[in-house]
Each structure stands twice: as C-alpha cells, then as structure tokens.
Coordinates of C-alpha atoms in Angstrom, one line a residue:
Chain A
M1 CA 21.1 174.1 181.9
S2 CA 21.9 173.7 185.6
I3 CA 25.3 172.8 186.9
L4 CA 23.7 169.7 188.3
D5 CA 23.1 168.4 184.8
Y6 CA 26.8 167.8 184.2
A7 CA 28.2 164.3 184.5
A8 CA 31.2 164.1 186.8
A9 CA 34.1 164.2 184.4
E10 CA 32.3 167.0 182.4
L11 CA 31.9 169.0 185.6
S12 CA 35.6 168.6 186.4
R13 CA 36.6 169.9 182.9
K14 CA 34.4 173.0 183.4
I15 CA 36.0 173.6 186.8
K16 CA 39.5 173.2 185.4
E17 CA 38.6 175.6 182.6
G18 CA 37.5 178.1 185.2
K19 CA 33.9 178.1 184.0
H20 CA 32.7 176.8 187.4
T21 CA 34.2 176.2 190.8
A22 CA 34.1 173.2 193.1
I23 CA 32.4 175.4 195.7
E24 CA 29.6 176.3 193.3
A25 CA 29.1 172.6 192.5
M26 CA 28.9 171.8 196.2
E27 CA 26.5 174.6 196.9
A28 CA 24.3 173.4 194.0
V29 CA 24.3 169.9 195.5
F30 CA 23.2 171.1 198.9
E31 CA 20.5 173.2 197.4
R32 CA 19.2 170.0 195.7
I33 CA 19.6 168.0 198.9
G34 CA 17.4 170.7 200.6
E35 CA 14.7 170.2 198.0
K36 CA 14.7 166.5 197.8
E37 CA 15.9 164.9 201.1
E38 CA 12.8 165.1 203.1
E39 CA 11.0 162.8 200.6
Y40 CA 13.8 160.6 199.3
R41 CA 16.3 160.2 202.2
C42 CA 19.4 159.4 200.2
Y43 CA 21.8 160.5 203.0
I44 CA 22.4 159.5 206.6
T45 CA 25.0 162.3 207.1
A46 CA 25.5 165.4 205.0
D47 CA 27.0 168.5 206.6
R48 CA 26.9 171.5 204.3
E49 CA 29.5 173.6 206.2
S50 CA 32.3 171.0 206.3
A51 CA 31.6 170.0 202.7
L52 CA 32.0 173.6 201.6
I53 CA 35.3 173.9 203.5
R54 CA 36.5 170.7 201.7
A55 CA 35.4 172.1 198.4
A56 CA 37.2 175.4 199.0
V57 CA 40.5 173.6 199.8
V58 CA 40.2 171.5 196.6
Q59 CA 39.3 174.6 194.5
R60 CA 42.5 176.3 195.8
K61 CA 44.6 173.3 194.8
I62 CA 43.0 173.1 191.4
E63 CA 43.8 176.8 190.8
A64 CA 47.4 176.2 192.0
G65 CA 47.7 173.4 189.6
E66 CA 48.2 170.8 192.3
L67 CA 45.1 168.9 191.3
C68 CA 44.4 168.3 187.7
G69 CA 42.9 164.7 187.5
P70 CA 39.7 163.9 185.6
L71 CA 37.5 164.1 188.8
A72 CA 39.2 167.0 190.5
G73 CA 36.6 169.3 192.2
V74 CA 33.6 166.8 191.8
P75 CA 31.3 166.3 194.8
V76 CA 31.0 162.6 195.6
A77 CA 28.7 160.7 197.9
V78 CA 30.0 157.8 199.9
K79 CA 28.1 154.7 201.2
D80 CA 27.8 154.7 205.0
N81 CA 29.7 151.4 205.4
L82 CA 33.0 153.0 204.3
C83 CA 35.0 154.5 207.1
T84 CA 35.6 158.2 206.9
K85 CA 37.9 159.8 209.4
G86 CA 36.0 162.2 211.7
V87 CA 32.7 161.7 209.9
P88 CA 30.1 159.3 211.5
T89 CA 29.9 155.9 209.9
S90 CA 26.8 153.9 211.0
C91 CA 26.3 151.2 208.4
A92 CA 22.7 152.3 208.8
S93 CA 22.6 150.5 212.1
R94 CA 21.7 151.5 215.6
I95 CA 24.7 149.6 216.9
L96 CA 27.1 152.1 215.2
A97 CA 24.9 155.2 215.7
N98 CA 27.6 157.1 217.5
F99 CA 30.7 155.7 215.8
V100 CA 33.1 158.2 214.4
P101 CA 36.1 156.4 212.7
P102 CA 39.6 157.5 213.6
Y103 CA 40.7 156.6 210.0
S104 CA 39.5 156.5 206.5
A105 CA 39.0 153.6 204.1
T106 CA 41.7 153.3 201.4
A107 CA 39.1 153.9 198.7
V108 CA 38.1 157.2 200.5
E109 CA 41.7 158.3 200.7
N110 CA 42.1 157.6 197.0
L111 CA 39.0 159.7 196.3
E112 CA 40.7 162.6 198.2
K113 CA 43.9 162.1 196.3
A114 CA 41.9 162.4 193.0
G115 CA 40.5 165.7 194.2
A116 CA 36.9 164.5 194.5
V117 CA 35.1 166.2 197.4
M118 CA 33.0 164.2 199.8
I119 CA 29.4 165.5 200.3
G120 CA 28.4 163.0 203.0
K121 CA 27.4 159.4 203.7
T122 CA 24.5 157.6 201.9
N123 CA 21.7 155.5 203.2
M124 CA 21.8 151.7 202.8
D125 CA 20.4 148.5 204.1
E126 CA 21.7 147.8 207.6
F127 CA 25.2 146.4 207.2
A128 CA 24.5 146.1 203.5
M129 CA 22.1 143.2 204.2
G130 CA 19.1 143.7 201.9
S131 CA 17.9 144.5 198.4
T132 CA 15.7 147.5 199.1
T133 CA 17.3 150.0 201.5
E134 CA 14.3 149.5 203.7
T135 CA 16.2 147.9 206.6
S136 CA 18.1 151.1 207.5
F137 CA 17.7 152.3 211.1
Y138 CA 17.5 155.9 209.6
G139 CA 14.5 155.5 207.4
V140 CA 13.7 154.3 203.9
T141 CA 15.2 155.7 200.7
K142 CA 12.6 156.2 197.9
N143 CA 12.9 155.4 194.3
P144 CA 13.7 158.6 192.3
V145 CA 11.3 157.7 189.5
D146 CA 8.4 156.6 191.7
P147 CA 8.6 157.4 195.4
G148 CA 6.1 154.7 196.1
R149 CA 8.8 152.2 195.2
V150 CA 12.2 151.0 196.5
P151 CA 15.4 152.3 195.0
G152 CA 16.9 148.8 195.4
G153 CA 19.8 148.0 197.7
S154 CA 21.8 147.7 199.5
S155 CA 23.5 150.8 198.0
G156 CA 20.1 152.4 197.5
G157 CA 21.0 155.8 198.9
S158 CA 24.0 156.1 196.6
A159 CA 22.1 155.1 193.4
A160 CA 19.1 157.3 194.3
A161 CA 21.4 160.3 195.0
V162 CA 23.1 160.0 191.6
A163 CA 19.7 159.7 189.8
L164 CA 18.3 162.7 191.7
A165 CA 21.4 164.8 191.1
E166 CA 22.0 165.0 194.9
C167 CA 25.6 164.2 194.0
F168 CA 27.6 163.9 190.7
M169 CA 28.8 160.4 191.5
A170 CA 28.9 157.9 194.4
L171 CA 30.6 154.9 195.9
G172 CA 28.7 151.8 196.8
S173 CA 29.6 148.3 197.8
D174 CA 28.4 145.0 196.2
T175 CA 28.3 141.7 198.0
G176 CA 25.5 140.0 196.0
G177 CA 24.3 142.8 193.6
S178 CA 24.2 145.8 195.9
I179 CA 25.7 148.2 193.4
R180 CA 24.3 146.8 190.1
Q181 CA 20.7 146.2 191.3
P182 CA 20.0 149.7 192.7
A183 CA 21.7 151.2 189.7
S184 CA 19.3 149.2 187.5
Y185 CA 16.2 150.3 189.6
C186 CA 17.3 154.0 189.6
G187 CA 18.4 154.2 185.9
V188 CA 22.1 154.9 186.5
V189 CA 25.4 153.1 185.9
G190 CA 26.8 150.7 188.6
L191 CA 30.1 148.7 188.3
K192 CA 31.1 145.9 190.6
P193 CA 34.9 145.3 190.1
T194 CA 36.8 142.0 190.2
Y195 CA 37.4 140.9 193.7
G196 CA 40.8 142.4 194.8
M197 CA 40.6 145.4 192.4
V198 CA 39.6 147.9 195.0
S199 CA 41.1 147.7 198.6
R200 CA 38.5 146.7 201.2
Y201 CA 40.5 148.3 204.0
G202 CA 38.0 150.4 205.9
L203 CA 35.0 148.9 204.3
V204 CA 32.9 147.5 207.2
A205 CA 32.8 143.8 206.3
Y206 CA 29.6 141.9 205.6
A207 CA 30.9 138.9 203.7
S208 CA 34.6 139.4 203.3
S209 CA 35.1 136.9 200.4
L210 CA 32.4 138.6 198.3
D211 CA 32.5 142.3 199.2
Q212 CA 33.8 144.9 196.7
I213 CA 33.6 148.7 196.5
G214 CA 32.6 150.2 193.2
P215 CA 31.3 153.3 191.4
I216 CA 27.7 154.4 190.8
T217 CA 27.5 157.2 188.2
K218 CA 25.5 159.0 185.6
N219 CA 27.3 157.4 182.7
V220 CA 30.0 154.8 181.7
E221 CA 32.7 157.4 181.3
D222 CA 32.3 158.5 184.9
A223 CA 32.3 154.9 186.1
A224 CA 35.7 154.3 184.4
Y225 CA 37.2 157.4 185.9
L226 CA 35.8 156.8 189.4
L227 CA 37.0 153.2 189.4
E228 CA 40.4 154.3 188.2
A229 CA 40.5 156.8 191.1
V230 CA 39.6 154.3 193.8
A231 CA 41.2 151.1 192.6
S232 CA 44.7 150.4 194.0
Y233 CA 46.9 147.7 195.3
D234 CA 46.9 148.1 199.1
E235 CA 49.1 146.2 201.5
K236 CA 46.5 146.8 204.2
D237 CA 44.1 144.4 202.3
S238 CA 45.7 140.9 202.0
T239 CA 43.3 140.1 199.2
S240 CA 44.2 143.1 197.1
A241 CA 45.5 142.2 193.7
P242 CA 49.1 143.4 193.2
D243 CA 49.5 143.2 189.4
A244 CA 46.0 144.1 188.0
E245 CA 45.7 146.7 185.2
R246 CA 44.0 149.7 186.6
D247 CA 44.0 152.2 183.7
F248 CA 40.3 151.9 182.9
A249 CA 39.9 155.3 181.1
E250 CA 41.9 153.8 178.2
A251 CA 39.0 151.5 177.6
L252 CA 36.6 154.4 176.8
T253 CA 36.5 153.7 173.1
E254 CA 33.5 152.9 170.8
D255 CA 34.6 149.6 169.5
V256 CA 33.1 146.1 169.9
K257 CA 34.0 144.7 166.5
G258 CA 34.6 141.0 166.8
M259 CA 33.8 140.9 170.5
R260 CA 32.1 137.7 171.5
I261 CA 29.1 138.2 173.7
G262 CA 27.2 135.2 175.2
I263 CA 23.6 135.4 176.3
P264 CA 22.8 132.6 178.8
R265 CA 19.5 131.0 178.0
D266 CA 19.1 130.2 181.7
Y267 CA 19.0 134.0 182.5
F268 CA 15.9 134.5 180.3
G269 CA 13.7 131.7 181.6
E270 CA 10.9 131.5 184.1
G271 CA 10.6 134.3 186.5
L272 CA 11.9 137.0 184.2
D273 CA 9.5 139.9 183.5
A274 CA 8.5 140.0 179.8
E275 CA 9.2 143.8 179.5
V276 CA 12.7 143.4 181.1
R277 CA 13.4 140.5 178.7
K278 CA 12.4 142.5 175.7
V279 CA 14.4 145.6 176.6
V280 CA 17.6 143.6 177.5
L281 CA 17.5 141.6 174.3
A282 CA 17.1 144.8 172.3
A283 CA 20.2 146.0 174.0
A284 CA 22.0 142.9 172.8
E285 CA 20.9 143.7 169.3
T286 CA 22.4 147.1 169.6
L287 CA 25.7 145.6 170.4
R288 CA 25.3 143.1 167.5
A289 CA 24.6 146.0 165.2
A290 CA 27.8 147.6 166.4
G291 CA 29.8 144.6 165.3
A292 CA 29.8 142.2 168.3
F293 CA 29.2 138.5 167.7
V294 CA 26.2 137.7 169.9
E295 CA 25.2 134.1 170.6
E296 CA 23.0 132.2 173.1
F297 CA 24.4 129.5 175.3
D298 CA 23.7 127.5 178.5
L299 CA 25.6 128.7 181.5
G300 CA 24.3 126.2 184.0
M301 CA 24.3 126.3 187.8
V302 CA 22.0 129.4 187.8
K303 CA 19.5 128.1 190.4
Y304 CA 22.2 127.1 192.8
A305 CA 23.8 130.5 193.2
V306 CA 21.2 132.0 195.5
P307 CA 21.2 129.1 198.1
A308 CA 25.0 128.9 198.0
Y309 CA 25.3 132.6 198.5
Y310 CA 23.0 132.9 201.4
T311 CA 24.9 130.1 203.1
I312 CA 28.4 131.6 202.5
A313 CA 27.4 135.2 203.1
T314 CA 25.5 134.6 206.3
A315 CA 28.3 132.4 207.6
E316 CA 30.8 135.1 207.0
A317 CA 28.5 137.8 208.4
S318 CA 27.9 135.9 211.6
S319 CA 31.7 135.9 212.2
N320 CA 32.3 139.4 211.0
L321 CA 29.6 140.9 213.1
E322 CA 30.8 139.3 216.3
R323 CA 33.0 142.4 216.8
F324 CA 29.9 144.5 217.7
D325 CA 29.8 143.8 221.4
G326 CA 29.4 147.2 223.1
I327 CA 32.9 147.2 224.5
K328 CA 35.2 149.6 222.5
Y329 CA 32.8 151.5 220.3
G330 CA 29.2 151.7 219.2
Y331 CA 26.0 151.2 221.1
R332 CA 26.0 149.6 224.6
T333 CA 22.7 148.7 226.3
G334 CA 21.8 150.8 229.3
D335 CA 20.6 148.1 231.6
F336 CA 22.3 144.7 232.1
E337 CA 23.5 142.0 234.5
G338 CA 27.1 140.9 233.9
L339 CA 29.2 140.6 230.8
H340 CA 27.3 138.0 228.8
N341 CA 24.0 139.7 229.4
M342 CA 25.5 142.9 228.3
Y343 CA 26.7 141.3 225.0
K344 CA 23.3 139.8 224.3
K345 CA 21.2 142.8 225.1
T346 CA 23.5 145.2 223.3
R347 CA 23.4 143.1 220.1
S348 CA 19.7 142.3 220.4
E349 CA 18.8 146.0 220.8
G350 CA 21.5 147.3 218.3
F351 CA 20.8 145.0 215.3
G352 CA 17.7 145.1 213.2
E353 CA 15.5 142.2 212.2
E354 CA 17.2 141.2 208.9
V355 CA 20.7 141.4 210.3
K356 CA 19.7 139.2 213.2
R357 CA 18.0 136.7 210.8
R358 CA 21.3 136.5 208.8
I359 CA 23.6 136.2 211.9
M360 CA 21.4 133.3 213.2
L361 CA 21.4 131.5 209.9
G362 CA 25.1 132.0 209.6
S363 CA 25.8 130.8 213.1
F364 CA 23.7 127.7 212.4
V365 CA 25.4 126.7 209.1
L366 CA 28.8 127.0 210.8
S367 CA 27.8 125.1 213.9
S368 CA 29.2 121.6 214.6
G369 CA 27.0 118.9 213.1
Y370 CA 25.8 121.2 210.3
Y371 CA 29.1 122.7 209.0
D372 CA 29.7 119.9 206.4
A373 CA 26.2 119.5 205.2
F374 CA 25.5 123.3 204.7
Y375 CA 28.7 125.4 204.7
L376 CA 31.1 123.1 203.0
K377 CA 28.4 122.0 200.5
A378 CA 28.0 125.7 199.6
L379 CA 31.8 126.1 199.1
R380 CA 31.8 123.1 196.8
T381 CA 28.9 124.5 194.9
K382 CA 30.8 127.8 194.6
A383 CA 33.7 125.8 192.9
L384 CA 31.2 124.4 190.4
I385 CA 29.7 127.9 189.7
K386 CA 33.2 129.2 189.1
K387 CA 33.9 126.3 186.7
A388 CA 30.7 127.1 184.8
F389 CA 31.9 130.7 184.3
D390 CA 35.4 129.6 183.3
E391 CA 33.9 127.4 180.6
A392 CA 31.8 130.3 179.4
F393 CA 34.7 132.7 179.2
A394 CA 36.7 130.1 177.2
E395 CA 34.0 130.8 174.5
F396 CA 33.0 134.4 175.1
D397 CA 34.6 137.8 176.0
L398 CA 31.5 138.9 177.9
I399 CA 28.2 137.6 179.2
L400 CA 25.0 139.7 178.8
G401 CA 21.8 139.4 180.7
P402 CA 19.3 141.3 182.9
V403 CA 20.4 142.7 186.3
A404 CA 17.1 141.8 188.1
P405 CA 14.0 139.8 187.1
S406 CA 11.7 142.8 187.4
T407 CA 11.8 146.6 187.8
A408 CA 11.6 148.2 191.3
P409 CA 9.0 146.7 193.6
K410 CA 6.6 148.8 195.7
L411 CA 7.7 149.8 199.2
G412 CA 7.0 147.2 201.8
E413 CA 6.4 144.3 199.4
S414 CA 9.8 142.6 199.8
L415 CA 10.5 142.4 203.5
S416 CA 7.3 140.4 204.2
D417 CA 8.8 137.5 202.2
P418 CA 12.6 137.4 202.6
L419 CA 13.0 134.3 200.4
K420 CA 11.2 136.0 197.5
M421 CA 13.5 139.1 198.0
Y422 CA 16.6 136.8 198.0
L423 CA 15.4 135.3 194.7
G424 CA 15.5 138.7 193.1
D425 CA 19.3 138.5 193.3
I426 CA 19.5 135.5 191.0
Y427 CA 21.3 137.2 188.1
T428 CA 23.8 139.3 190.2
I429 CA 24.8 136.9 193.0
A430 CA 26.9 134.3 191.0
V431 CA 29.2 137.2 189.9
N432 CA 30.2 137.7 193.5
L433 CA 30.7 134.0 194.1
A434 CA 33.0 133.8 191.1
G435 CA 34.8 137.1 191.9
L436 CA 33.9 138.5 188.5
P437 CA 33.4 142.2 187.4
G438 CA 29.9 143.2 186.3
I439 CA 28.3 146.4 185.2
S440 CA 24.7 147.6 185.1
V441 CA 23.9 150.0 182.3
P442 CA 20.4 151.6 181.8
C443 CA 18.8 150.2 178.6
G444 CA 15.2 151.2 178.7
K445 CA 12.0 151.5 180.8
D446 CA 8.9 149.5 181.4
K447 CA 5.3 150.7 180.8
N448 CA 5.3 152.5 184.2
G449 CA 8.4 154.4 183.2
L450 CA 10.6 152.4 185.6
P451 CA 14.2 152.0 184.6
I452 CA 15.6 148.6 183.4
G453 CA 19.3 147.7 183.5
M454 CA 21.4 145.4 181.3
Q455 CA 24.2 143.5 183.0
L456 CA 27.5 142.8 181.3
I457 CA 29.7 140.3 183.1
G458 CA 33.4 139.9 182.4
D459 CA 36.1 137.4 183.3
C460 CA 38.3 138.3 186.3
F461 CA 40.3 141.5 185.7
A462 CA 38.5 142.0 182.3
E463 CA 37.1 145.4 183.4
K464 CA 38.5 147.1 180.3
K465 CA 36.5 144.9 178.0
L466 CA 33.4 145.5 180.1
I467 CA 33.8 149.2 180.0
R468 CA 34.5 149.2 176.3
A469 CA 31.3 147.3 175.6
A470 CA 29.2 149.4 178.0
Y471 CA 30.6 152.6 176.6
T472 CA 29.9 151.5 173.0
Y473 CA 26.3 150.5 174.0
E474 CA 25.7 153.8 175.8
K475 CA 26.9 155.9 172.8
R476 CA 24.9 153.8 170.3
K477 CA 21.7 154.0 172.4
A478 CA 22.0 157.7 172.9
G479 CA 22.4 158.1 169.1
A480 CA 19.3 156.0 168.5
D481 CA 17.3 157.7 171.1
A482 CA 18.1 161.2 169.7
W483 CA 17.2 160.0 166.2
A484 CA 13.9 158.5 167.5
K485 CA 13.1 161.9 169.1
I486 CA 13.7 163.7 165.9
M487 CA 11.5 161.2 164.0
R488 CA 8.7 161.7 166.5
R489 CA 8.8 165.5 166.1
S490 CA 8.7 165.4 162.3
Chain B
M1 CA 9.0 121.5 205.8
A2 CA 12.0 119.2 206.0
N3 CA 14.1 121.3 208.4
V4 CA 12.3 121.8 211.6
I5 CA 14.1 124.0 214.1
D6 CA 13.2 123.1 217.6
D7 CA 13.5 125.3 220.7
A8 CA 16.8 123.6 221.8
T9 CA 18.4 124.4 218.5
M10 CA 17.2 128.0 218.7
E11 CA 18.6 128.3 222.2
Y12 CA 21.9 127.0 220.9
V13 CA 22.0 129.4 218.0
G14 CA 21.1 132.2 220.4
I15 CA 24.2 131.4 222.4
L16 CA 26.5 131.2 219.3
A17 CA 25.1 134.4 217.9
K18 CA 24.9 136.2 221.2
L19 CA 21.4 137.3 220.6
E20 CA 18.4 137.3 222.9
L21 CA 15.1 137.0 221.2
S22 CA 11.6 137.7 222.5
D23 CA 9.1 134.8 222.3
E24 CA 7.5 136.3 219.3
E25 CA 10.9 136.9 217.5
R26 CA 11.9 133.3 218.4
E27 CA 8.9 131.8 216.8
A28 CA 9.3 133.9 213.6
A29 CA 13.0 133.0 213.5
K30 CA 12.3 129.3 213.8
K31 CA 10.0 129.5 210.8
D32 CA 12.3 131.7 208.7
M33 CA 15.3 129.5 209.4
G34 CA 13.5 126.3 208.6
R35 CA 12.3 127.8 205.3
M36 CA 15.8 129.0 204.3
L37 CA 17.3 125.7 205.1
D38 CA 14.7 123.9 203.0
Y39 CA 15.7 126.2 200.2
I40 CA 19.4 125.6 200.8
D41 CA 18.6 121.8 200.6
L42 CA 18.3 122.5 196.8
L43 CA 22.1 122.1 196.8
N44 CA 21.7 118.4 197.6
E45 CA 20.6 117.9 194.0
L46 CA 24.3 118.5 193.0
D47 CA 26.8 115.8 193.1
T48 CA 29.8 117.5 194.7
S49 CA 31.8 114.4 195.5
G50 CA 35.5 115.0 194.7
V51 CA 34.9 118.8 194.5
E52 CA 37.2 120.7 196.8
P53 CA 35.4 123.5 198.9
M54 CA 36.5 126.8 197.4
S55 CA 37.1 129.6 199.9
H56 CA 38.7 132.1 197.5
V57 CA 38.3 132.3 193.8
L58 CA 41.7 133.9 193.2
P59 CA 44.8 132.3 194.4
A60 CA 45.1 133.5 198.0
R61 CA 48.5 133.5 199.7
N62 CA 49.6 134.4 203.1
V63 CA 51.0 138.0 202.9
F64 CA 53.9 138.5 205.2
R65 CA 55.5 141.8 206.1
E66 CA 57.8 143.2 208.8
D67 CA 55.9 144.1 212.0
V68 CA 56.6 147.8 211.9
V69 CA 54.5 150.4 213.7
T70 CA 53.3 153.0 211.2
N71 CA 50.2 154.5 212.8
G72 CA 51.6 156.3 215.8
D73 CA 49.7 156.8 219.0
G74 CA 46.0 156.4 218.3
R75 CA 45.0 156.0 222.0
E76 CA 42.9 159.1 222.4
A77 CA 41.2 158.7 218.9
A78 CA 40.2 155.1 219.8
L79 CA 39.0 156.0 223.3
L80 CA 36.7 158.7 221.8
N81 CA 34.4 156.0 220.7
A82 CA 34.3 154.2 224.0
P83 CA 30.7 153.5 225.3
E84 CA 32.2 154.2 228.8
R85 CA 35.7 155.2 229.7
K86 CA 37.8 155.9 232.8
E87 CA 40.9 157.9 232.2
D88 CA 42.8 155.9 229.5
M89 CA 40.7 152.7 229.8
F90 CA 37.5 151.2 228.5
V91 CA 35.1 150.4 231.3
V92 CA 33.6 146.9 231.0
P93 CA 31.4 144.8 233.2
K94 CA 33.1 142.4 235.6
T95 CA 34.5 139.5 233.6
F96 CA 35.0 137.1 236.5
E97 CA 33.8 136.8 240.1

C-alpha cells in the first residue's frame, strides 16, 4: 500500500502516530504530480520546494504537540480562485496571470490553522464560468478515468487531483454545481455548504449571492472534517452566518433510521440517462434498506431553475468583473489610445470567450429597459423556487436525486453548444438559488466505467443530516461491494 | 428566434461591458445572446404577479462595525501588483484632457 492510498483523516492519524511524516506525504504527492501532470493538468501552480518547507514547519508543530487536529499534516490542493498570500492566484484567466495576492482567503487561513499543508492551486474554468474545465487559459484538465473526457467543472482540477491522488483533499467553489458535478464525473465526494457557512472573503467573486467554498475529498468522513476546518463565522463577509452549527464531524454516524428522504419525480424525467437513473435509484434503495423512509414527490419549478440562474449569475458576474480594468493589478494591454480604449482592450484581450459571453448577457439583462423583464423576473422566479424547496422540506429531511443528467462528456463536445452545456446543470443549480447544502457521493459506474454521483440536498444549515445520510450510504455500499467481490471469487 | 439582437444593442452592451469585439465575435455574440434570451423567455410562463423579487435567500441585514484600521500599511504589497508604477503610485493613462 502506498501512502497516497490513505484518505486525509487516515493519513493525519498515521502522521500523529509517528508512522509517517507530513514531509513524506508531500514528497509522495509531488512524485505523483510528476507522473500525471503532463497528461491531466490538474494544477496551475504547484511549487515543490515551498510546499516541502510548509510541510516541514507543520511536521515540527505536530511533533511539538501544537497541531493535533484531524487534518494536521495533510497535503491539500486549493482552487485557483481562492486568494493565497504570496502564491499566484489567476482564476485560470489571462487577466490575472501575474497576480500575487497580498492576503489569503479566510478559508485558506482556516486550513493553515487546522495544520493542512497547501500543495498548490488547481485548474478551473476561467472565473469558475463553465462546467468542463475547458475554458481555462492554462489548458484543459482531463478526466482521471478517461483522459478523452472532461473532469467536469468548474472545480475540475480539484476533483481530478483528488481522484488521481495528486492530493489528499481539495477545496473547490460551487456557484451552480461547480463542486458537486466534477466530483460526480471524477468519482469523488463533493460538498456545497449552505450559503453563509464558509466565509467568502478572499474568494474571487463570480456570482456573490450564489458562491460557496466547499470540500472535495476521497470519502464522506474527510468531507466532514475539511468542512469543519474551513467553515467559520467571519466578520469580513457580511453574509457569513453567525450562529450556524459547525461541528460536522459529530454527524459521522451510521444511522438513517426514520429519516424521511424525498425523490423528486421531476428529477427523473426526460433528459436523464437511463444508466444514471438506475444507479441513483439503487442508491436510494440502499438508504431505504438502512431504515430511511423513501418516497417520491413532485418538487416543481425544475425547468425554470436554469434560465433563472443564467440571468442572475451573469448579472452579478457583469458587475463583479468590472474591477478587472488593468489599473491596479492584473494584465494591462500593451498598446492603447487613452483610458477607455485601455479598459476595452485590456478586458477584451484578458478575458476568454465564455467569460465575455456571460459579461455581455449580464450587462444586457441589467440594462435599462430590460431590467424588469429579465433580471427582476428571474429574482421573482428564485422566490418561487425557494418556496418549492420550503414545501418539500416541510415533508422531508433530505432530497435525493442525480447530480448530472449523464456521465462525463467527451472533450470539446460541450463548448460548441453552450445552451446544452448549461442544461447539464439542471439538478445542481436550484440548490444554489435556494442557498441549500448539497453533497455528491459516488454511487456506481456506467458501462464505460465512468463514475456516477448521487446528490443529497438538505434544508439550509442541515449539513449534519446530509453528512449522516451520505456517511451511512457510503458505509453500506462499501459493505455490499466487498460482499459482491467475495461472491464473484467463490 | 424571438429575441433579435441588432447592431445598435450590441454596441450598447459593448459600452456597458467595456468589451471590444471583432466583427466575427460580434456576429457570434448576437446569435448566442438571442438564443439565451429566447431560453430565458421560458420564465414568462410563470405568473409572478405579487411575488417579491428575492435577492437573498437568508435574512440579510446591514452589518455595522466601528471603522478601525486593522491591516497596517499594505502600500508596498499592493503596488507589487501594479501593471505600471512610478515610485509609490499607479501609472494610469490620462483621464482628462
């Protein structure tokens, strides 16, 4: 067994027992990166020397008893839209190619306090706008199971790095599914917390009312520990929730007896791949067998989530990305005539196609004459979507469905038809609009061996229920898989 | 296609978005945007009369605090990212004639 086979919390236990060191773990990670990066491109920045120095510092603190948390000593990858002091943060964009933040995001500082050791910064869709990690200025990340396919996005680098053991755990961000969908495509666990659970301070904003930082990990236990490490009330984020429960590790118990789980019929209709449907419904049966009460219901509003999202998210993006103007940091065009020409040329050369597409749509829906018909209409729709979820959570503890309508598509298939790509977000996007927590847990494979994820959705601040159900499912499935293996052998 | 984006609208969006598009990009953007807006028109099926627009799902309040400096002198750190600097200043193109 290689050190890279350990999950994060397991590795930390071995380090604290003195069986391994944080330095050995980091060396193993970089050896793996050396083998895999040329083909898979999970990272934008990963500097071995500085990572080993960080690991050595943490190892000393562990030996001195100053660091003893559940993730102490564990190498972690960080999505490149989280500011990291002194380490380049590009958002996978040319416009931030030379940007080195003078401060770290609160989530990154929390990681350091927990004794996790940063490896580097992972690849993503430019400014987190995309579902495939193909819009990065720094090249395309490949799917770990089939390099001819996408890893999903926008946190594709983080999800692929976890699946390839180029890290032990990673942080991603999720605005419309950007943690859950790549986790599903890569066969790992991804958790999008309730809006306000993790501070967004230092997360480069895409759509501020929807963005949340969350963990991407090898298993549910690690997701609970990593979320517990990064979640905090933060006065630097005015939308940070002051009174939320954040002791997620307590929910790591195998118990779903009496839990009420709703399966929305409208998540299993037209457009869903037959193999995905079968595997996800089998996962629901596993939870039923474990004692949960599982029932179908009609959620409603499902087809309106994607158009409402692309109105709200692009509107916010057009405003948030105004700051990239070539004045104080980032790329500035070399050749211009006057101030306004400098702005226009800098932005036109600095942003990629998908980002420009969204900034333009967002500028349009916010412009006078169209604001009421498009933007306010979308915000009213959001209120109705929230109401549909409120009604569902009056009946159920959790909602269970697929993460995405299909398994990972081939490289190059999605970008030629953006609308089709946007429709792939249909099961994840409403969760962001309603501010809810959601988790993607691997539940099987299709005939090509591509991973399929099950999504569990909870009410606001019901992360512990979500983790308890996901943990129970994972344990039960591992037991059943082990048994099936024995039966095949005999 | 119900939503036809004409050249004047595209020009206006370009001004708002501070983006300069090549002829080819502009034609593609017109088509993309029209198609997206047609899709967004799906929302018109919904009767939203009497529904308040929802900006935030959780109760959002103004958060007030004392205006206290906590971050010290970050001048040099900030200037390190300047595309062009002169001593302790950012160099920018002339803003008025």
